């Protein structure tokens, strides 16, 4: 992707970081149950963004409703199950992260949740992916930083330690959401998939609140303003600015910039709530940021260089779900036919997507303007052959 660094792009990056950094302080400022606030955040976000996104993808929604994509065929049950599991992981992420902001400091909560790429790398390593030494070094720095930052909470115990553990659980749940989403999104666009997972996540949180007898109404004025801020800042401004910035810069750059959420959220909590950062935790927080940055950069280099010597930057590789090399198409009987001898079949795959998949997520919300690699359908798109 050609990066465009101009004042408009810089402004979009600043709005993205500032808007997303408001998530933890706004949640901590509310007095309602964190589970109730998590439900209302998903509900309000779906009510505002859902119809708008479905309107943009109305043709796809119609095809799905008519069964033209055969979502309930035998081979589609597996992606559907993974989609529900991903939505469940998203609900766990919201519940754990938003609860942790009440039990520990905003700085600790955001820093520990920011370790999501670390857990993502561990999941990939457990699935057999090759991991470089730089990635393992970044993992080690992140673990050491988390242990050092949480040292005071471990000594004091109580709710602060529980909040740290919930923040780590939120990071792990977000990594699980990303991994499960990659396995379930075989033939569904990101807007439709994100809307589906947000709806399922909200329904699951509603059931949990109902079973736990958590009130969903009667909030005070501070909580109402917090919910409005969660809707306007991270859900609308943050998402819109992130999508705009992704069109002008790389996903790795945005992922690293999102690590600034920790210091920005800590400063916001200090300014609005009087939460002070313990000096003893600062070295650990810095180690977490440095370690996650190394993991992100090394992961991007592995994807760029992992083409076994035959990689051409202008032709994407086959996706993981490709069953085999597609056979060459028979040449039509007209003088404009393309000669297939010596033709790299990956070029056929390149014609079936507009841009590569972007793996940028923040607190469970993904970029809506990306598409995934899709399997070519020669029989449907070229019936004359």
GROMACS .gro file of C-alpha atoms in nm:
model
  385
    1UNK     CA    1   0.000   0.000   0.000
    2UNK     CA    2   0.122   0.347  -0.081
    3UNK     CA    3   0.138   0.548   0.238
    4UNK     CA    4   0.010   0.903   0.227
    5UNK     CA    5   0.136   1.111   0.516
    6UNK     CA    6  -0.043   1.444   0.493
    7UNK     CA    7  -0.212   1.669   0.749
    8UNK     CA    8  -0.548   1.498   0.693
    9UNK     CA    9  -0.400   1.154   0.758
   10UNK     CA   10  -0.221   1.275   1.069
   11UNK     CA   11  -0.546   1.428   1.195
   12UNK     CA   12  -0.727   1.096   1.138
   13UNK     CA   13  -0.458   0.910   1.333
   14UNK     CA   14  -0.480   1.156   1.622
   15UNK     CA   15  -0.861   1.131   1.632
   16UNK     CA   16  -0.837   0.751   1.625
   17UNK     CA   17  -0.595   0.728   1.917
   18UNK     CA   18  -0.771   0.990   2.129
   19UNK     CA   19  -1.120   0.848   2.067
   20UNK     CA   20  -1.022   0.490   2.140
   21UNK     CA   21  -0.824   0.596   2.448
   22UNK     CA   22  -1.146   0.728   2.601
   23UNK     CA   23  -1.288   0.375   2.636
   24UNK     CA   24  -1.134   0.285   2.974
   25UNK     CA   25  -1.178   0.628   3.144
   26UNK     CA   26  -1.543   0.653   3.036
   27UNK     CA   27  -1.613   0.301   3.161
   28UNK     CA   28  -1.441   0.366   3.493
   29UNK     CA   29  -1.632   0.694   3.537
   30UNK     CA   30  -1.972   0.523   3.522
   31UNK     CA   31  -2.146   0.385   3.828
   32UNK     CA   32  -2.357   0.115   3.662
   33UNK     CA   33  -2.250  -0.247   3.634
   34UNK     CA   34  -1.974  -0.297   3.377
   35UNK     CA   35  -2.177  -0.578   3.222
   36UNK     CA   36  -2.472  -0.344   3.177
   37UNK     CA   37  -2.247  -0.081   3.021
   38UNK     CA   38  -2.097  -0.345   2.791
   39UNK     CA   39  -2.447  -0.444   2.680
   40UNK     CA   40  -2.555  -0.087   2.612
   41UNK     CA   41  -2.235  -0.010   2.425
   42UNK     CA   42  -2.299  -0.300   2.185
   43UNK     CA   43  -2.670  -0.227   2.166
   44UNK     CA   44  -2.626   0.143   2.089
   45UNK     CA   45  -2.344   0.071   1.846
   46UNK     CA   46  -2.552  -0.185   1.660
   47UNK     CA   47  -2.857   0.046   1.656
   48UNK     CA   48  -2.653   0.327   1.497
   49UNK     CA   49  -2.404   0.144   1.277
   50UNK     CA   50  -2.600  -0.173   1.198
   51UNK     CA   51  -2.867  -0.023   0.969
   52UNK     CA   52  -2.610   0.205   0.804
   53UNK     CA   53  -2.370  -0.080   0.730
   54UNK     CA   54  -2.648  -0.313   0.616
   55UNK     CA   55  -2.769  -0.039   0.383
   56UNK     CA   56  -2.423  -0.015   0.226
   57UNK     CA   57  -2.417  -0.394   0.181
   58UNK     CA   58  -2.783  -0.441   0.095
   59UNK     CA   59  -2.707  -0.655  -0.212
   60UNK     CA   60  -2.503  -0.895  -0.003
   61UNK     CA   61  -2.774  -0.907   0.264
   62UNK     CA   62  -3.034  -0.987  -0.001
   63UNK     CA   63  -2.818  -1.267  -0.143
   64UNK     CA   64  -2.769  -1.414   0.204
   65UNK     CA   65  -3.142  -1.386   0.283
   66UNK     CA   66  -3.231  -1.562  -0.043
   67UNK     CA   67  -2.981  -1.838   0.020
   68UNK     CA   68  -2.775  -1.766  -0.290
   69UNK     CA   69  -2.461  -1.808  -0.082
   70UNK     CA   70  -2.599  -2.129   0.069
   71UNK     CA   71  -2.488  -2.039   0.420
   72UNK     CA   72  -2.655  -2.348   0.563
   73UNK     CA   73  -2.491  -2.600   0.335
   74UNK     CA   74  -2.298  -2.875   0.503
   75UNK     CA   75  -1.960  -2.712   0.438
   76UNK     CA   76  -2.086  -2.378   0.579
   77UNK     CA   77  -2.184  -2.507   0.922
   78UNK     CA   78  -1.822  -2.496   1.039
   79UNK     CA   79  -1.770  -2.122   0.958
   80UNK     CA   80  -2.107  -2.047   1.117
   81UNK     CA   81  -2.004  -2.222   1.441
   82UNK     CA   82  -1.675  -2.034   1.444
   83UNK     CA   83  -1.867  -1.710   1.396
   84UNK     CA   84  -2.076  -1.775   1.707
   85UNK     CA   85  -1.763  -1.867   1.902
   86UNK     CA   86  -1.597  -1.545   1.786
   87UNK     CA   87  -1.897  -1.343   1.904
   88UNK     CA   88  -1.881  -1.522   2.240
   89UNK     CA   89  -1.512  -1.435   2.270
   90UNK     CA   90  -1.603  -1.074   2.191
   91UNK     CA   91  -1.861  -1.073   2.470
   92UNK     CA   92  -1.603  -1.215   2.712
   93UNK     CA   93  -1.359  -0.945   2.607
   94UNK     CA   94  -1.605  -0.664   2.676
   95UNK     CA   95  -1.711  -0.814   3.010
   96UNK     CA   96  -1.354  -0.872   3.132
   97UNK     CA   97  -1.199  -0.548   3.007
   98UNK     CA   98  -1.477  -0.313   3.117
   99UNK     CA   99  -1.489  -0.479   3.460
  100UNK     CA  100  -1.113  -0.447   3.501
  101UNK     CA  101  -1.132  -0.068   3.463
  102UNK     CA  102  -1.328  -0.056   3.791
  103UNK     CA  103  -1.092  -0.283   3.987
  104UNK     CA  104  -0.750  -0.158   3.880
  105UNK     CA  105  -0.608   0.163   3.739
  106UNK     CA  106  -0.692   0.275   3.386
  107UNK     CA  107  -0.322   0.265   3.292
  108UNK     CA  108  -0.281  -0.097   3.404
  109UNK     CA  109  -0.605  -0.207   3.240
  110UNK     CA  110  -0.526  -0.055   2.900
  111UNK     CA  111  -0.163  -0.169   2.906
  112UNK     CA  112  -0.253  -0.530   2.984
  113UNK     CA  113  -0.532  -0.537   2.724
  114UNK     CA  114  -0.283  -0.401   2.471
  115UNK     CA  115  -0.094  -0.733   2.496
  116UNK     CA  116  -0.349  -0.885   2.255
  117UNK     CA  117  -0.088  -0.922   1.975
  118UNK     CA  118   0.126  -1.123   2.217
  119UNK     CA  119  -0.152  -1.374   2.275
  120UNK     CA  120  -0.226  -1.370   1.902
  121UNK     CA  121   0.133  -1.470   1.830
  122UNK     CA  122   0.116  -1.748   2.088
  123UNK     CA  123  -0.204  -1.882   1.931
  124UNK     CA  124  -0.039  -1.878   1.589
  125UNK     CA  125   0.265  -2.059   1.730
  126UNK     CA  126   0.036  -2.320   1.885
  127UNK     CA  127  -0.121  -2.374   1.543
  128UNK     CA  128   0.219  -2.452   1.394
  129UNK     CA  129   0.320  -2.113   1.257
  130UNK     CA  130   0.690  -2.035   1.250
  131UNK     CA  131   0.790  -1.774   1.506
  132UNK     CA  132   1.108  -1.570   1.472
  133UNK     CA  133   1.351  -1.490   1.750
  134UNK     CA  134   1.249  -1.127   1.742
  135UNK     CA  135   0.889  -1.226   1.808
  136UNK     CA  136   0.991  -1.439   2.105
  137UNK     CA  137   1.204  -1.149   2.232
  138UNK     CA  138   0.903  -0.919   2.212
  139UNK     CA  139   0.690  -1.177   2.392
  140UNK     CA  140   0.949  -1.201   2.669
  141UNK     CA  141   0.968  -0.824   2.711
  142UNK     CA  142   0.589  -0.799   2.730
  143UNK     CA  143   0.565  -1.072   2.993
  144UNK     CA  144   0.844  -0.917   3.201
  145UNK     CA  145   0.683  -0.574   3.171
  146UNK     CA  146   0.342  -0.705   3.275
  147UNK     CA  147   0.493  -0.882   3.577
  148UNK     CA  148   0.689  -0.571   3.675
  149UNK     CA  149   0.393  -0.336   3.634
  150UNK     CA  150   0.161  -0.565   3.831
  151UNK     CA  151   0.418  -0.616   4.107
  152UNK     CA  152   0.258  -0.366   4.342
  153UNK     CA  153  -0.087  -0.513   4.280
  154UNK     CA  154   0.046  -0.862   4.353
  155UNK     CA  155   0.190  -0.741   4.685
  156UNK     CA  156  -0.127  -0.560   4.788
  157UNK     CA  157  -0.367  -0.822   4.648
  158UNK     CA  158  -0.738  -0.750   4.662
  159UNK     CA  159  -0.935  -0.598   4.379
  160UNK     CA  160  -0.634  -0.448   4.198
  161UNK     CA  161  -0.484  -0.792   4.134
  162UNK     CA  162  -0.823  -0.923   4.019
  163UNK     CA  163  -0.851  -0.629   3.780
  164UNK     CA  164  -0.509  -0.708   3.632
  165UNK     CA  165  -0.610  -1.070   3.575
  166UNK     CA  166  -0.937  -0.962   3.414
  167UNK     CA  167  -0.747  -0.726   3.182
  168UNK     CA  168  -0.522  -1.013   3.073
  169UNK     CA  169  -0.831  -1.228   3.022
  170UNK     CA  170  -0.977  -0.951   2.806
  171UNK     CA  171  -0.662  -0.947   2.592
  172UNK     CA  172  -0.674  -1.325   2.553
  173UNK     CA  173  -1.044  -1.311   2.460
  174UNK     CA  174  -0.974  -1.045   2.198
  175UNK     CA  175  -0.697  -1.260   2.051
  176UNK     CA  176  -0.940  -1.552   2.042
  177UNK     CA  177  -1.197  -1.333   1.867
  178UNK     CA  178  -0.943  -1.243   1.598
  179UNK     CA  179  -0.828  -1.602   1.549
  180UNK     CA  180  -1.183  -1.740   1.533
  181UNK     CA  181  -1.291  -1.465   1.296
  182UNK     CA  182  -1.018  -1.559   1.051
  183UNK     CA  183  -1.153  -1.915   1.041
  184UNK     CA  184  -1.518  -1.818   1.003
  185UNK     CA  185  -1.500  -1.541   0.744
  186UNK     CA  186  -1.471  -1.752   0.431
  187UNK     CA  187  -1.722  -1.568   0.211
  188UNK     CA  188  -1.871  -1.281   0.412
  189UNK     CA  189  -1.767  -0.917   0.396
  190UNK     CA  190  -1.636  -0.740   0.704
  191UNK     CA  191  -1.936  -0.503   0.745
  192UNK     CA  192  -2.186  -0.789   0.751
  193UNK     CA  193  -1.965  -1.005   0.971
  194UNK     CA  194  -1.896  -0.726   1.222
  195UNK     CA  195  -2.266  -0.644   1.241
  196UNK     CA  196  -2.347  -1.011   1.300
  197UNK     CA  197  -2.090  -1.052   1.578
  198UNK     CA  198  -2.199  -0.728   1.747
  199UNK     CA  199  -2.561  -0.846   1.747
  200UNK     CA  200  -2.476  -1.189   1.890
  201UNK     CA  201  -2.242  -1.031   2.145
  202UNK     CA  202  -2.513  -0.791   2.261
  203UNK     CA  203  -2.770  -1.070   2.293
  204UNK     CA  204  -2.530  -1.282   2.498
  205UNK     CA  205  -2.456  -0.991   2.732
  206UNK     CA  206  -2.831  -0.930   2.763
  207UNK     CA  207  -2.884  -1.290   2.871
  208UNK     CA  208  -2.601  -1.265   3.126
  209UNK     CA  209  -2.746  -0.944   3.272
  210UNK     CA  210  -3.091  -1.104   3.291
  211UNK     CA  211  -2.962  -1.417   3.465
  212UNK     CA  212  -2.751  -1.215   3.709
  213UNK     CA  213  -3.040  -0.974   3.774
  214UNK     CA  214  -2.831  -0.673   3.671
  215UNK     CA  215  -3.043  -0.359   3.618
  216UNK     CA  216  -3.025  -0.213   3.268
  217UNK     CA  217  -3.213   0.111   3.339
  218UNK     CA  218  -3.227   0.380   3.606
  219UNK     CA  219  -2.871   0.502   3.558
  220UNK     CA  220  -2.750   0.828   3.705
  221UNK     CA  221  -2.645   1.125   3.495
  222UNK     CA  222  -2.273   1.037   3.503
  223UNK     CA  223  -2.338   0.688   3.367
  224UNK     CA  224  -2.563   0.822   3.094
  225UNK     CA  225  -2.292   1.064   2.982
  226UNK     CA  226  -2.038   0.780   2.991
  227UNK     CA  227  -2.255   0.564   2.764
  228UNK     CA  228  -2.305   0.855   2.526
  229UNK     CA  229  -1.930   0.912   2.522
  230UNK     CA  230  -1.865   0.542   2.450
  231UNK     CA  231  -2.100   0.562   2.154
  232UNK     CA  232  -1.970   0.888   2.007
  233UNK     CA  233  -1.594   0.856   2.072
  234UNK     CA  234  -1.469   0.496   2.030
  235UNK     CA  235  -1.769   0.359   1.841
  236UNK     CA  236  -1.832   0.635   1.586
  237UNK     CA  237  -1.536   0.873   1.571
  238UNK     CA  238  -1.277   0.608   1.648
  239UNK     CA  239  -1.412   0.359   1.397
  240UNK     CA  240  -1.460   0.617   1.122
  241UNK     CA  241  -1.116   0.772   1.168
  242UNK     CA  242  -0.955   0.427   1.180
  243UNK     CA  243  -1.115   0.325   0.852
  244UNK     CA  244  -1.005   0.651   0.689
  245UNK     CA  245  -0.649   0.617   0.818
  246UNK     CA  246  -0.623   0.256   0.700
  247UNK     CA  247  -0.679   0.378   0.346
  248UNK     CA  248  -0.369   0.596   0.370
  249UNK     CA  249  -0.126   0.404   0.589
  250UNK     CA  250  -0.037   0.045   0.668
  251UNK     CA  251  -0.216  -0.174   0.922
  252UNK     CA  252   0.110  -0.229   1.112
  253UNK     CA  253   0.158   0.146   1.155
  254UNK     CA  254  -0.195   0.186   1.289
  255UNK     CA  255  -0.152  -0.112   1.525
  256UNK     CA  256   0.161   0.044   1.671
  257UNK     CA  257  -0.003   0.386   1.701
  258UNK     CA  258  -0.293   0.228   1.890
  259UNK     CA  259  -0.042   0.134   2.161
  260UNK     CA  260  -0.046   0.503   2.253
  261UNK     CA  261  -0.385   0.429   2.405
  262UNK     CA  262  -0.213   0.340   2.733
  263UNK     CA  263  -0.045   0.676   2.806
  264UNK     CA  264  -0.333   0.879   2.659
  265UNK     CA  265  -0.590   0.689   2.867
  266UNK     CA  266  -0.373   0.725   3.178
  267UNK     CA  267  -0.348   1.103   3.127
  268UNK     CA  268  -0.724   1.124   3.067
  269UNK     CA  269  -0.797   0.931   3.386
  270UNK     CA  270  -0.558   1.158   3.579
  271UNK     CA  271  -0.722   1.470   3.438
  272UNK     CA  272  -1.087   1.363   3.477
  273UNK     CA  273  -1.077   1.126   3.774
  274UNK     CA  274  -0.760   1.217   3.960
  275UNK     CA  275  -0.607   0.872   3.905
  276UNK     CA  276  -0.231   0.894   3.957
  277UNK     CA  277   0.017   0.660   3.791
  278UNK     CA  278   0.244   0.484   4.039
  279UNK     CA  279   0.606   0.561   3.948
  280UNK     CA  280   0.705   0.200   4.017
  281UNK     CA  281   0.475   0.078   3.738
  282UNK     CA  282   0.610   0.308   3.465
  283UNK     CA  283   0.910   0.086   3.363
  284UNK     CA  284   0.682  -0.216   3.333
  285UNK     CA  285   0.428  -0.025   3.123
  286UNK     CA  286   0.706   0.090   2.890
  287UNK     CA  287   0.835  -0.266   2.856
  288UNK     CA  288   0.485  -0.383   2.757
  289UNK     CA  289   0.462  -0.119   2.485
  290UNK     CA  290   0.812  -0.195   2.354
  291UNK     CA  291   0.751  -0.571   2.355
  292UNK     CA  292   0.419  -0.546   2.172
  293UNK     CA  293   0.578  -0.312   1.916
  294UNK     CA  294   0.851  -0.568   1.845
  295UNK     CA  295   0.590  -0.843   1.804
  296UNK     CA  296   0.388  -0.631   1.559
  297UNK     CA  297   0.689  -0.532   1.351
  298UNK     CA  298   0.840  -0.880   1.340
  299UNK     CA  299   0.503  -1.032   1.249
  300UNK     CA  300   0.470  -0.792   0.957
  301UNK     CA  301   0.821  -0.878   0.836
  302UNK     CA  302   0.746  -1.253   0.857
  303UNK     CA  303   0.435  -1.214   0.643
  304UNK     CA  304   0.627  -1.005   0.390
  305UNK     CA  305   0.925  -1.239   0.364
  306UNK     CA  306   0.757  -1.576   0.413
  307UNK     CA  307   0.703  -1.657   0.046
  308UNK     CA  308   0.985  -1.918   0.016
  309UNK     CA  309   1.192  -1.727  -0.235
  310UNK     CA  310   0.924  -1.720  -0.509
  311UNK     CA  311   0.728  -1.434  -0.367
  312UNK     CA  312   0.630  -1.152  -0.599
  313UNK     CA  313   0.495  -0.843  -0.424
  314UNK     CA  314   0.246  -0.777  -0.704
  315UNK     CA  315   0.077  -1.120  -0.672
  316UNK     CA  316  -0.080  -1.232  -0.343
  317UNK     CA  317  -0.031  -1.588  -0.213
  318UNK     CA  318  -0.302  -1.847  -0.202
  319UNK     CA  319  -0.520  -1.820   0.109
  320UNK     CA  320  -0.512  -2.100   0.361
  321UNK     CA  321  -0.848  -2.238   0.251
  322UNK     CA  322  -0.742  -2.285  -0.112
  323UNK     CA  323  -0.778  -2.660  -0.179
  324UNK     CA  324  -0.528  -2.680  -0.465
  325UNK     CA  325  -0.382  -2.491  -0.755
  326UNK     CA  326  -0.673  -2.399  -0.984
  327UNK     CA  327  -0.645  -2.560  -1.327
  328UNK     CA  328  -0.579  -2.328  -1.620
  329UNK     CA  329  -0.888  -2.208  -1.798
  330UNK     CA  330  -0.946  -2.327  -2.155
  331UNK     CA  331  -0.857  -2.054  -2.400
  332UNK     CA  332  -1.161  -1.903  -2.574
  333UNK     CA  333  -1.160  -1.917  -2.953
  334UNK     CA  334  -1.100  -1.553  -3.030
  335UNK     CA  335  -0.783  -1.357  -3.103
  336UNK     CA  336  -0.787  -1.171  -2.769
  337UNK     CA  337  -0.746  -1.490  -2.566
  338UNK     CA  338  -0.474  -1.481  -2.304
  339UNK     CA  339  -0.205  -1.744  -2.348
  340UNK     CA  340  -0.186  -1.963  -2.038
  341UNK     CA  341   0.157  -2.118  -2.096
  342UNK     CA  342   0.394  -2.019  -1.815
  343UNK     CA  343   0.124  -1.815  -1.650
  344UNK     CA  344   0.139  -1.791  -1.271
  345UNK     CA  345  -0.205  -1.913  -1.150
  346UNK     CA  346  -0.186  -1.677  -0.853
  347UNK     CA  347  -0.272  -1.398  -1.094
  348UNK     CA  348  -0.619  -1.553  -1.120
  349UNK     CA  349  -0.655  -1.518  -0.745
  350UNK     CA  350  -0.544  -1.156  -0.755
  351UNK     CA  351  -0.845  -1.066  -0.968
  352UNK     CA  352  -1.090  -1.180  -0.702
  353UNK     CA  353  -1.021  -0.931  -0.427
  354UNK     CA  354  -0.976  -0.558  -0.404
  355UNK     CA  355  -0.730  -0.526  -0.117
  356UNK     CA  356  -0.569  -0.758   0.139
  357UNK     CA  357  -0.726  -0.843   0.471
  358UNK     CA  358  -0.636  -0.599   0.748
  359UNK     CA  359  -0.605  -0.731   1.102
  360UNK     CA  360  -0.665  -0.417   1.305
  361UNK     CA  361  -0.893  -0.458   1.605
  362UNK     CA  362  -0.944  -0.247   1.911
  363UNK     CA  363  -1.147  -0.383   2.201
  364UNK     CA  364  -1.321  -0.627   1.972
  365UNK     CA  365  -1.417  -0.382   1.697
  366UNK     CA  366  -1.257  -0.438   1.361
  367UNK     CA  367  -1.205  -0.220   1.058
  368UNK     CA  368  -1.519  -0.223   0.845
  369UNK     CA  369  -1.367  -0.126   0.510
  370UNK     CA  370  -1.162  -0.439   0.449
  371UNK     CA  371  -1.239  -0.756   0.255
  372UNK     CA  372  -1.105  -1.109   0.279
  373UNK     CA  373  -0.952  -1.327   0.013
  374UNK     CA  374  -1.225  -1.529  -0.151
  375UNK     CA  375  -1.225  -1.850  -0.347
  376UNK     CA  376  -1.266  -1.791  -0.722
  377UNK     CA  377  -1.581  -1.924  -0.881
  378UNK     CA  378  -1.499  -1.999  -1.240
  379UNK     CA  379  -1.823  -2.183  -1.314
  380UNK     CA  380  -2.042  -1.899  -1.182
  381UNK     CA  381  -1.856  -1.601  -1.318
  382UNK     CA  382  -1.762  -1.746  -1.660
  383UNK     CA  383  -2.048  -1.981  -1.757
  384UNK     CA  384  -1.959  -1.964  -2.122
  385UNK     CA  385  -1.641  -2.161  -2.053
   0.00000   0.00000   0.00000
